[in-house]
Coordinates of C-alpha atoms in Angstrom, one line a residue:
Chain A
X1 CA 27.4 -2.4 -107.4
X2 CA 29.2 -2.3 -104.1
X3 CA 31.0 -5.5 -103.2
X4 CA 30.1 -6.8 -99.7
X5 CA 33.7 -6.9 -98.6
X6 CA 34.2 -3.2 -99.5
X7 CA 32.2 -1.9 -96.5
X8 CA 31.0 -4.7 -94.3
X9 CA 29.5 -2.4 -91.7
X10 CA 27.0 -0.8 -94.1
X11 CA 25.6 -3.8 -95.9
X12 CA 21.9 -3.5 -95.3
X13 CA 20.4 -5.8 -97.9
X14 CA 19.1 -9.3 -96.9
X15 CA 22.2 -11.3 -95.9
X16 CA 21.2 -14.2 -98.0
X17 CA 21.3 -12.1 -101.1
X18 CA 24.6 -10.5 -100.1
X19 CA 26.3 -13.8 -99.3
X20 CA 24.8 -15.7 -102.3
X21 CA 26.5 -13.0 -104.3
X22 CA 29.7 -13.5 -102.3
X23 CA 29.5 -17.3 -102.9
X24 CA 29.0 -16.7 -106.6
X25 CA 32.1 -14.4 -106.7
X26 CA 34.0 -17.1 -104.8
X27 CA 33.0 -19.8 -107.2
X28 CA 33.9 -17.7 -110.1
X29 CA 37.3 -17.1 -108.6
X30 CA 37.8 -20.8 -108.0
X31 CA 38.9 -20.3 -104.4
X32 CA 36.4 -22.5 -102.8
X33 CA 39.0 -24.4 -100.8
X34 CA 40.2 -21.1 -99.4
X35 CA 36.7 -20.0 -98.6
X36 CA 35.7 -23.1 -96.6
X37 CA 36.8 -23.5 -93.0
X38 CA 37.0 -26.5 -90.7
X39 CA 33.7 -25.2 -89.1
X40 CA 32.0 -25.1 -92.5
X41 CA 33.1 -28.6 -93.4
X42 CA 31.8 -30.0 -90.0
X43 CA 28.5 -28.2 -90.4
X44 CA 28.2 -29.4 -94.0
X45 CA 28.8 -33.0 -92.8
X46 CA 25.9 -32.7 -90.4
X47 CA 23.7 -31.1 -93.1
X48 CA 24.6 -33.9 -95.5
X49 CA 23.4 -36.5 -93.0
X50 CA 20.1 -34.6 -92.8
X51 CA 19.8 -34.4 -96.6
X52 CA 20.5 -38.1 -97.0
X53 CA 18.1 -39.0 -94.1
X54 CA 15.4 -36.9 -95.8
X55 CA 15.9 -38.7 -99.1
X56 CA 16.0 -42.2 -97.5
X57 CA 13.2 -41.3 -95.1
X58 CA 10.8 -40.9 -98.0
X59 CA 11.4 -44.6 -98.9
X60 CA 10.6 -46.0 -95.5
X61 CA 7.4 -44.2 -94.7
X62 CA 5.8 -43.7 -92.2
X63 CA 8.8 -43.8 -89.8
X64 CA 11.4 -42.4 -92.2
X65 CA 11.0 -38.9 -90.7
X66 CA 12.2 -40.1 -87.3
X67 CA 15.8 -40.2 -88.3
X68 CA 15.6 -36.7 -89.7
X69 CA 14.0 -35.6 -86.5
X70 CA 16.7 -37.4 -84.5
X71 CA 19.4 -35.5 -86.4
X72 CA 17.7 -32.1 -86.0
X73 CA 16.6 -32.2 -82.4
X74 CA 19.0 -30.9 -79.8
X75 CA 18.9 -27.1 -79.1
X76 CA 15.3 -27.2 -77.9
X77 CA 15.7 -30.2 -75.6
X78 CA 19.0 -28.9 -74.3
X79 CA 17.7 -25.4 -73.5
X80 CA 14.7 -26.6 -71.5
X81 CA 16.4 -29.4 -69.7
X82 CA 19.4 -27.1 -69.1
X83 CA 17.0 -24.6 -67.6
X84 CA 15.7 -27.3 -65.3
X85 CA 18.8 -26.5 -63.4
X86 CA 19.8 -26.7 -59.8
X87 CA 18.2 -23.5 -58.5
X88 CA 15.1 -24.2 -60.7
X89 CA 14.6 -27.7 -59.3
X90 CA 15.2 -26.3 -55.8
X91 CA 12.5 -23.6 -56.5
X92 CA 10.1 -26.4 -57.6
X93 CA 11.0 -28.4 -54.5
X94 CA 10.4 -25.3 -52.3
X95 CA 7.1 -24.8 -54.0
X96 CA 6.0 -28.4 -53.4
X97 CA 7.1 -28.4 -49.7
X98 CA 5.5 -24.9 -49.1
X99 CA 2.2 -25.1 -50.9
X100 CA 1.7 -28.8 -51.8
X101 CA -0.4 -29.7 -54.9
X102 CA -2.5 -26.8 -56.1
X103 CA -2.2 -23.5 -58.0
X104 CA 1.5 -23.9 -58.7
X105 CA 1.2 -27.2 -60.7
X106 CA -0.8 -25.7 -63.6
X107 CA 1.2 -22.4 -63.2
X108 CA 4.4 -24.4 -63.9
X109 CA 2.8 -25.7 -67.1
X110 CA 1.9 -22.2 -68.0
X111 CA 5.5 -21.0 -67.5
X112 CA 6.7 -23.7 -69.9
X113 CA 4.1 -22.6 -72.5
X114 CA 5.5 -19.1 -72.1
X115 CA 9.0 -20.6 -72.5
X116 CA 7.9 -22.4 -75.7
X117 CA 6.4 -19.2 -77.2
X118 CA 9.7 -17.3 -76.6
X119 CA 12.1 -20.0 -77.6
X120 CA 10.3 -20.7 -80.9
X121 CA 11.2 -17.2 -82.0
X122 CA 14.9 -17.8 -81.3
X123 CA 14.8 -21.0 -83.5
X124 CA 13.3 -19.0 -86.3
X125 CA 15.8 -16.1 -85.9
X126 CA 18.8 -18.6 -85.8
X127 CA 17.6 -20.7 -88.8
X128 CA 16.8 -17.7 -91.0
X129 CA 19.5 -15.2 -90.1
X130 CA 22.3 -17.7 -89.3
X131 CA 23.5 -15.3 -86.7
X132 CA 23.6 -15.5 -82.9
X133 CA 21.4 -13.4 -80.7
X134 CA 24.1 -11.2 -79.3
X135 CA 25.5 -10.6 -82.8
X136 CA 22.1 -9.5 -84.1
X137 CA 21.4 -7.2 -81.2
X138 CA 24.8 -5.4 -81.7
X139 CA 24.4 -5.2 -85.4
X140 CA 20.8 -4.0 -85.5
X141 CA 20.6 -1.9 -82.4
X142 CA 24.1 -0.9 -81.9
X143 CA 26.6 -1.2 -79.0
X144 CA 24.6 1.0 -76.6
X145 CA 21.7 -1.5 -76.2
X146 CA 24.0 -4.4 -76.9
X147 CA 26.2 -3.7 -73.9
X148 CA 23.1 -3.3 -71.6
X149 CA 21.9 -6.7 -72.8
X150 CA 25.3 -8.2 -72.4
X151 CA 25.6 -6.8 -68.9
X152 CA 22.3 -8.5 -67.9
X153 CA 23.5 -11.7 -69.5
X154 CA 26.9 -11.7 -67.9
X155 CA 25.6 -11.0 -64.5
X156 CA 22.7 -13.5 -64.7
X157 CA 24.9 -16.2 -66.3
X158 CA 27.7 -15.9 -63.7
X159 CA 25.3 -15.9 -60.7
X160 CA 23.4 -18.9 -62.2
X161 CA 26.7 -20.7 -62.9
X162 CA 27.6 -20.3 -59.3
X163 CA 24.3 -21.8 -58.2
X164 CA 24.9 -24.8 -60.5
X165 CA 28.1 -25.6 -58.7
X166 CA 26.3 -25.1 -55.4
X167 CA 23.8 -27.7 -56.7
X168 CA 26.5 -30.1 -57.8
X169 CA 28.3 -29.7 -54.4
X170 CA 25.1 -30.1 -52.4
X171 CA 23.8 -33.0 -54.5
X172 CA 27.0 -35.0 -54.1
X173 CA 27.4 -34.1 -50.5
X174 CA 24.4 -36.4 -49.8
X175 CA 26.7 -39.3 -50.9
X176 CA 29.6 -38.0 -48.7
X177 CA 31.6 -36.8 -51.7
X178 CA 33.9 -33.8 -50.7
X179 CA 33.2 -30.5 -52.4
X180 CA 36.6 -30.2 -54.1
X181 CA 36.1 -33.6 -55.7
X182 CA 32.5 -32.8 -56.8
X183 CA 33.5 -29.4 -58.3
X184 CA 36.7 -30.7 -59.9
X185 CA 34.9 -33.6 -61.4
X186 CA 32.2 -31.3 -62.9
X187 CA 34.9 -29.1 -64.4
X188 CA 36.5 -32.1 -66.0
X189 CA 33.1 -33.2 -67.5
X190 CA 32.6 -29.6 -68.9
X191 CA 36.1 -29.6 -70.4
X192 CA 35.6 -33.1 -71.9
X193 CA 32.4 -32.2 -73.5
X194 CA 33.9 -29.1 -75.3
X195 CA 37.2 -30.6 -76.3
X196 CA 35.7 -32.8 -78.9
X197 CA 35.9 -29.9 -81.3
X198 CA 32.6 -31.0 -82.8
X199 CA 29.2 -29.5 -82.2
X200 CA 27.4 -32.7 -82.9
X201 CA 29.4 -34.7 -80.3
X202 CA 29.1 -32.0 -77.7
X203 CA 25.3 -31.8 -78.3
X204 CA 24.8 -35.6 -78.0
X205 CA 27.0 -35.9 -74.8
X206 CA 25.1 -33.0 -73.2
X207 CA 21.7 -34.5 -74.2
X208 CA 22.8 -37.9 -72.8
X209 CA 23.5 -36.2 -69.5
X210 CA 20.4 -34.0 -69.6
X211 CA 18.0 -36.9 -70.0
X212 CA 18.9 -37.9 -66.4
X213 CA 16.6 -35.0 -65.3
X214 CA 14.1 -37.9 -65.5
X215 CA 15.4 -39.0 -62.0
X216 CA 12.8 -36.7 -60.4
X217 CA 10.0 -38.9 -61.9
X218 CA 10.8 -42.0 -59.8
X219 CA 11.5 -39.8 -56.8
X220 CA 8.0 -38.3 -57.3
X221 CA 6.4 -41.8 -57.7
X222 CA 8.0 -42.9 -54.4
X223 CA 6.2 -40.0 -52.7
X224 CA 2.9 -41.6 -53.8
X225 CA 1.2 -38.5 -55.2
X226 CA -2.6 -38.1 -55.0
X227 CA -3.2 -38.2 -58.7
X228 CA -6.8 -37.1 -58.4
X229 CA -5.6 -34.0 -56.5
X230 CA -3.0 -33.4 -59.3
X231 CA -5.7 -33.7 -62.0
X232 CA -8.0 -31.3 -60.0
X233 CA -5.2 -28.8 -59.6
X234 CA -4.4 -28.9 -63.3
X235 CA -8.0 -28.3 -64.3
X236 CA -9.1 -25.8 -61.6
X237 CA -5.8 -24.1 -60.5
X238 CA -6.8 -24.7 -56.8
X239 CA -6.2 -24.7 -53.9
X240 CA -4.7 -21.2 -54.1
X241 CA -1.5 -20.7 -52.1
X242 CA -2.0 -19.3 -48.6
X243 CA 0.4 -17.2 -46.5
X244 CA 2.5 -14.1 -47.0
X245 CA 1.8 -12.4 -50.4
X246 CA 5.4 -11.4 -50.6
X247 CA 6.6 -15.0 -50.2
X248 CA 4.0 -16.2 -52.7
X249 CA 5.1 -13.6 -55.3
X250 CA 8.7 -14.5 -54.6
X251 CA 8.0 -18.1 -55.5
X252 CA 5.9 -17.1 -58.5
X253 CA 8.9 -15.1 -59.8
X254 CA 11.3 -17.9 -58.9
X255 CA 9.2 -20.4 -60.8
X256 CA 8.9 -18.1 -63.8
X257 CA 12.7 -17.6 -63.6
X258 CA 13.1 -21.3 -63.6
X259 CA 11.6 -21.4 -67.2
X260 CA 12.0 -18.1 -69.0
X261 CA 15.5 -16.5 -68.7
X262 CA 17.8 -14.4 -70.9
X263 CA 20.5 -17.1 -71.3
X264 CA 18.0 -19.4 -73.0
X265 CA 17.5 -16.9 -75.8
X266 CA 21.2 -16.6 -76.5
X267 CA 21.9 -20.3 -76.0
X268 CA 19.2 -21.7 -78.3
X269 CA 19.7 -19.2 -81.1
X270 CA 23.5 -19.8 -81.1
X271 CA 23.1 -23.5 -81.0
X272 CA 20.6 -23.4 -83.8
X273 CA 23.2 -21.5 -85.8
X274 CA 26.1 -23.8 -84.8
X275 CA 24.0 -26.8 -85.7
X276 CA 23.3 -25.3 -89.1
X277 CA 19.5 -25.4 -89.0
X278 CA 17.9 -23.8 -92.1
X279 CA 14.4 -22.4 -92.7
X280 CA 13.3 -25.8 -94.1
X281 CA 14.1 -27.3 -90.7
X282 CA 11.8 -25.0 -88.8
X283 CA 9.1 -27.7 -88.2
X284 CA 11.7 -30.0 -86.6
X285 CA 13.1 -27.1 -84.7
X286 CA 9.6 -26.3 -83.3
X287 CA 9.0 -29.9 -82.4
X288 CA 12.4 -30.1 -80.7
X289 CA 11.5 -27.0 -78.6
X290 CA 8.0 -28.4 -77.8
X291 CA 9.5 -31.7 -76.8
X292 CA 12.0 -30.0 -74.6
X293 CA 9.3 -27.9 -73.0
X294 CA 7.1 -31.0 -72.4
X295 CA 9.9 -33.1 -70.9
X296 CA 11.1 -30.3 -68.7
X297 CA 7.5 -29.5 -67.4
X298 CA 7.0 -33.1 -66.5
X299 CA 10.3 -33.3 -64.6
X300 CA 9.6 -29.9 -62.9
X301 CA 6.1 -31.1 -61.7
X302 CA 7.8 -34.3 -60.6
X303 CA 10.2 -32.2 -58.4
X304 CA 7.1 -30.5 -56.9
X305 CA 5.3 -33.8 -56.2
X306 CA 8.5 -35.4 -54.7
X307 CA 8.5 -32.7 -52.0
X308 CA 4.8 -32.6 -51.2
X309 CA 5.2 -34.9 -48.2
X310 CA 7.2 -32.1 -46.5
X311 CA 4.1 -29.9 -46.9
X312 CA 1.8 -32.5 -45.5
X313 CA 4.0 -33.0 -42.4
X314 CA 4.4 -29.3 -41.8
X315 CA 8.2 -29.2 -42.3
X316 CA 9.4 -25.7 -43.3
X317 CA 11.8 -26.1 -46.1
X318 CA 12.0 -22.6 -47.6
X319 CA 15.7 -22.3 -47.1
X320 CA 16.7 -25.9 -47.7
X321 CA 19.5 -26.7 -50.1
X322 CA 19.7 -29.9 -52.2
X323 CA 21.2 -32.3 -49.6
X324 CA 18.8 -31.0 -46.9
X325 CA 15.8 -31.6 -49.1
X326 CA 17.0 -35.1 -49.9
X327 CA 17.7 -35.8 -46.2
X328 CA 14.3 -34.3 -45.1
X329 CA 12.5 -36.5 -47.7
X330 CA 14.1 -39.7 -46.6
X331 CA 11.5 -40.7 -44.0
X332 CA 8.7 -40.5 -46.6
X333 CA 10.3 -41.5 -49.9
X334 CA 13.0 -43.8 -48.6
X335 CA 16.7 -43.7 -49.0
X336 CA 16.4 -44.7 -52.7
X337 CA 14.0 -41.8 -53.3
X338 CA 16.1 -39.2 -51.6
X339 CA 19.3 -40.5 -53.3
X340 CA 17.5 -40.1 -56.7
X341 CA 16.5 -36.5 -55.6
X342 CA 20.1 -35.6 -54.7
X343 CA 21.4 -37.2 -57.9
X344 CA 18.8 -35.2 -59.9
X345 CA 20.0 -31.9 -58.4
X346 CA 23.6 -32.9 -59.2
X347 CA 22.7 -33.8 -62.8
X348 CA 20.7 -30.5 -63.1
X349 CA 23.7 -28.6 -62.0
X350 CA 26.2 -30.3 -64.3
X351 CA 24.1 -30.0 -67.5
X352 CA 23.2 -26.3 -66.8
X353 CA 26.9 -25.6 -66.1
X354 CA 27.7 -26.9 -69.5
X355 CA 24.8 -25.0 -71.2
X356 CA 25.2 -21.7 -69.4
X357 CA 29.0 -21.4 -69.8
X358 CA 28.5 -22.3 -73.5
X359 CA 25.9 -19.5 -73.8
X360 CA 28.3 -17.0 -72.3
X361 CA 31.1 -18.1 -74.7
X362 CA 28.8 -17.9 -77.8
X363 CA 27.7 -14.4 -76.8
X364 CA 31.3 -13.1 -76.3
X365 CA 32.5 -14.7 -79.5
X366 CA 29.6 -13.1 -81.5
X367 CA 30.2 -9.7 -80.0
X368 CA 34.0 -9.8 -80.3
X369 CA 33.7 -11.3 -83.8
X370 CA 36.1 -14.1 -82.9
X371 CA 35.5 -17.8 -83.8
X372 CA 32.5 -19.0 -81.8
X373 CA 31.6 -22.5 -82.8
X374 CA 31.9 -25.8 -81.1
X375 CA 32.9 -27.1 -84.6
X376 CA 36.2 -25.2 -84.3
X377 CA 39.3 -26.9 -83.0
X378 CA 40.7 -25.6 -79.7
X379 CA 43.8 -23.9 -81.3
X380 CA 41.6 -22.0 -83.8
X381 CA 39.0 -20.7 -81.3
X382 CA 40.9 -20.5 -78.1
X383 CA 39.2 -17.3 -76.9
X384 CA 35.8 -18.9 -77.2
X385 CA 36.9 -22.0 -75.3
X386 CA 38.8 -19.9 -72.8
X387 CA 35.6 -17.9 -71.9
X388 CA 33.6 -21.1 -71.7
X389 CA 36.0 -22.9 -69.3
X390 CA 37.1 -19.7 -67.6
X391 CA 33.6 -18.7 -66.6
X392 CA 33.0 -22.2 -65.3
X393 CA 36.2 -22.2 -63.3
X394 CA 35.5 -18.8 -61.8
X395 CA 32.1 -19.9 -60.7
X396 CA 33.4 -23.2 -59.3
X397 CA 36.2 -21.4 -57.5
X398 CA 33.7 -19.1 -55.7
X399 CA 31.7 -22.0 -54.5
X400 CA 34.8 -23.5 -52.8
X401 CA 35.7 -20.2 -51.0
X402 CA 34.8 -20.7 -47.3
X403 CA 32.1 -18.3 -46.1
X404 CA 31.3 -17.0 -49.6
X405 CA 27.7 -15.5 -49.6
X406 CA 26.2 -18.5 -51.5
X407 CA 22.8 -18.2 -49.9
X408 CA 22.6 -14.6 -51.1
X409 CA 23.2 -15.8 -54.7
X410 CA 20.7 -18.6 -54.5
X411 CA 18.0 -16.3 -53.3
X412 CA 18.7 -13.8 -56.1
X413 CA 19.4 -15.8 -59.2
X414 CA 16.0 -16.8 -60.5
X415 CA 14.3 -13.5 -59.6
X416 CA 17.1 -11.5 -61.3
X417 CA 16.5 -13.7 -64.4
X418 CA 12.8 -12.8 -64.5
X419 CA 13.5 -9.1 -64.0
X420 CA 16.1 -8.9 -66.8
X421 CA 13.8 -10.7 -69.2
X422 CA 11.4 -7.9 -70.4
X423 CA 14.1 -5.9 -72.1
X424 CA 15.6 -9.0 -73.6
X425 CA 12.1 -10.1 -74.8
X426 CA 11.4 -6.6 -76.3
X427 CA 14.7 -6.8 -78.3
X428 CA 13.7 -10.3 -79.4
X429 CA 10.3 -9.1 -80.6
X430 CA 11.9 -6.2 -82.5
X431 CA 14.3 -8.6 -84.2
X432 CA 11.7 -11.3 -85.0
X433 CA 9.5 -8.6 -86.6
X434 CA 12.4 -7.1 -88.6
X435 CA 11.6 -7.7 -92.2
X436 CA 15.2 -7.1 -93.2
X437 CA 16.4 -9.9 -91.0
X438 CA 13.4 -12.3 -91.2
X439 CA 11.9 -11.7 -94.6
X440 CA 8.9 -14.1 -94.9
X441 CA 9.6 -15.6 -91.5
X442 CA 8.8 -12.5 -89.5
X443 CA 6.3 -12.9 -86.6
X444 CA 2.6 -13.2 -87.5
X445 CA -0.1 -11.4 -85.5
X446 CA -0.7 -14.2 -83.0
X447 CA 3.0 -14.8 -82.3
X448 CA 3.2 -11.1 -81.5
X449 CA 0.2 -11.1 -79.3
X450 CA 1.6 -14.1 -77.4
X451 CA 5.1 -12.5 -77.2
X452 CA 3.7 -9.2 -75.9
X453 CA 1.4 -11.1 -73.5
X454 CA 4.4 -12.9 -72.0
X455 CA 6.4 -9.7 -71.7
X456 CA 3.5 -7.9 -70.0
X457 CA 3.0 -10.8 -67.6
X458 CA 6.6 -10.8 -66.6
X459 CA 6.6 -7.0 -66.0
X460 CA 3.4 -7.4 -63.9
X461 CA 4.9 -10.2 -61.9
X462 CA 8.0 -8.2 -61.3
X463 CA 6.0 -5.1 -60.3
X464 CA 3.8 -7.1 -58.0
X465 CA 6.8 -8.6 -56.3
X466 CA 8.4 -5.1 -56.0
X467 CA 5.2 -3.6 -54.5
X468 CA 4.8 -6.5 -52.1
X469 CA 8.4 -6.1 -51.0
X470 CA 8.5 -2.4 -50.5
X471 CA 4.9 -2.1 -49.2
X472 CA 4.3 -5.4 -47.4
X473 CA 0.9 -4.3 -46.1
X474 CA -0.4 -3.2 -49.5
X475 CA -1.3 -6.8 -50.5
X476 CA -2.4 -7.9 -47.1
X477 CA 0.9 -9.1 -45.6
Chain B
X1 CA 25.1 -42.7 -111.3
X2 CA 21.9 -43.5 -109.5
X3 CA 19.9 -40.4 -108.9
X4 CA 18.2 -40.7 -105.5
X5 CA 16.1 -37.5 -105.4
X6 CA 16.1 -33.9 -106.3
X7 CA 15.9 -31.7 -103.3
X8 CA 15.2 -28.0 -103.7
X9 CA 18.9 -27.1 -103.5
X10 CA 20.7 -30.4 -103.3
X11 CA 21.2 -32.9 -106.1
X12 CA 22.1 -35.9 -104.0
X13 CA 23.4 -39.1 -105.5
X14 CA 24.7 -42.3 -104.0
X15 CA 28.1 -41.6 -105.5
X16 CA 28.3 -38.1 -104.0
X17 CA 30.9 -37.6 -101.3
X18 CA 29.4 -38.0 -97.9
X19 CA 26.2 -39.7 -99.2
X20 CA 27.1 -43.0 -97.5
X21 CA 28.3 -41.5 -94.3
X22 CA 31.9 -40.8 -95.2
X23 CA 33.4 -37.5 -94.2
X24 CA 33.3 -34.6 -96.6
X25 CA 36.8 -33.3 -97.1
X26 CA 38.1 -29.9 -97.9
X27 CA 38.9 -31.1 -101.4
X28 CA 35.2 -31.6 -102.0
X29 CA 34.2 -28.0 -101.6
X30 CA 31.3 -28.2 -104.0
X31 CA 29.8 -31.0 -102.0
X32 CA 30.0 -28.9 -98.8
X33 CA 28.6 -25.8 -100.5
X34 CA 25.7 -27.7 -101.9
X35 CA 24.3 -28.5 -98.5
X36 CA 25.0 -25.2 -96.8
X37 CA 23.1 -22.0 -97.5
X38 CA 25.3 -19.3 -98.8
X39 CA 25.0 -17.1 -95.7
X40 CA 25.9 -20.1 -93.5
X41 CA 29.5 -19.9 -94.6
X42 CA 31.9 -18.4 -92.1
X43 CA 33.5 -16.3 -94.8
X44 CA 30.1 -14.9 -95.8
X45 CA 29.3 -14.1 -92.2
X46 CA 32.6 -12.3 -91.7
X47 CA 32.2 -10.2 -94.8
X48 CA 28.6 -9.2 -94.5
X49 CA 26.8 -7.7 -91.6
X50 CA 23.3 -6.5 -90.9
X51 CA 23.4 -2.8 -90.9
X52 CA 22.2 -0.6 -88.0
X53 CA 18.4 -0.3 -87.7
X54 CA 16.9 3.1 -86.8
X55 CA 14.7 2.7 -83.7
X56 CA 11.4 4.5 -83.6
X57 CA 10.8 7.0 -80.8
X58 CA 8.2 4.6 -79.2
X59 CA 10.7 1.7 -79.3
X60 CA 13.4 3.9 -77.7
X61 CA 10.9 5.0 -75.0
X62 CA 9.9 1.4 -74.4
X63 CA 13.5 0.2 -74.1
X64 CA 14.5 3.1 -71.8
X65 CA 11.4 2.4 -69.6
X66 CA 12.3 -1.2 -69.3
X67 CA 15.9 -0.4 -68.5
X68 CA 14.8 1.9 -65.7
X69 CA 12.4 -0.9 -64.5
X70 CA 15.3 -3.4 -64.4
X71 CA 17.5 -1.1 -62.4
X72 CA 14.8 -0.2 -59.9
X73 CA 13.7 -3.9 -59.5
X74 CA 17.4 -5.0 -59.1
X75 CA 17.6 -2.5 -56.3
X76 CA 14.5 -3.8 -54.6
X77 CA 15.8 -7.4 -54.9
X78 CA 19.1 -6.4 -53.4
X79 CA 17.4 -4.7 -50.5
X80 CA 15.1 -7.6 -49.8
X81 CA 17.9 -10.2 -50.0
X82 CA 20.1 -8.1 -47.7
X83 CA 17.2 -7.7 -45.3
X84 CA 16.5 -11.5 -45.4
X85 CA 20.2 -12.3 -44.8
X86 CA 20.3 -9.7 -42.0
X87 CA 17.2 -11.0 -40.2
X88 CA 18.4 -14.6 -40.8
X89 CA 15.1 -15.5 -42.6

């Protein structure tokens, strides 16, 4: 029998079988200490906590499972609250100020449902294969398709990172904080979060920051939403948006891009792997993802509702940035409300800056086969941390350049994310149906139907936007 | 030794390292290995890879079609944004 080390590139059996064999060989050779790394030990520590919580949880029913859940949640909440980022919240704000309460409220819920369908597949892939998304794409489909996917990811991630720093700068400018202080402070927070050398600490710090996405809820309450109208819109998807079809399609695409984007696939799968989730944790992983989608959809709708007063008073806010939205809202939701809105944009930017730069670093580490875990110390995985911090610094630097085309980037970022999504989703569907990778955890029929439906919907939305842009009279102007 | 519970792949006891919250050390390799799946180990991942999968013709056509779609759509977005910036809209 070939030994796995003999020819690593051609091992095609299930990895579990191959590595169980490897572990057996290692045990037999009594070189366990040599085999284990710092990363393994940290991950084992986290798994041990889960195992003990499971045992103890059975003694204190019915709430014993809560500790297990607390230990296992993270990637799902982070990915969805991370995607409620500065450009996304500005897209929701533009939606509320442009069209008020109506079609877009249930549409946003639908986009989060689509997000859940897609992200659940990445949880399964990560927990079963224990490999990141970029690594699996390169290994299974080769460098040709891998590089295309990485090009989409790198372009999308960098542009999105720039918009996060624009959000940070704009959010804090409401309080009179100079751009250099706002951007510098954010970089310090990003660096502080990753220098713990521990995935668990990084995850909890970032979750602690992410929960401040809730700031949009009190801002929305201060706008005194017409709840009956919200309920009616959720049930009937009306009133339909009026105006230029091209503008409506642009906002539809921007709102989809605020929920379903390529970096989310890479980020959640890599964090599931780094956290050490296993197939037995899939229920908790799904619950984590569902919880993230629910929280993020509530906060997204809150951002829409907070800006509805601008719609009622006929204030055009299509090109507003964060501080301008907050200032324009002040007469209707008060100084406290607009301060909450500005703080919310700042928070959205800072959390997404951490999440997106981490997603880039994971993907590069996986492709280059260098250390790519937040459980690794800085000296051991310096290329991983360098990419993480370097991408953040580069994006931050661009925001500080006078007269940089920032408006151009904001306009493009969410739309580019949606347009790059169908190829990424197709590769995801191929992977999650791959018996050699997934074994018994491969997609069932309904998961495939849902996945294909999301992909077709994204392609149709993109084509509709393209047609409306190239032939503006085709859809009635 | 008080046996707490038999999990499918973990025999956890109160006397086990880490069971009461202490840190597992490198000297307790067996304890770490008992809670990790074999293919979660860094060494296992470095030494084993998934092999290349042969894509069917339909999958290749689909991927190429979507790649062309992305390039064309990126071009349209670029044109529309440049137009928007130029007209000041």
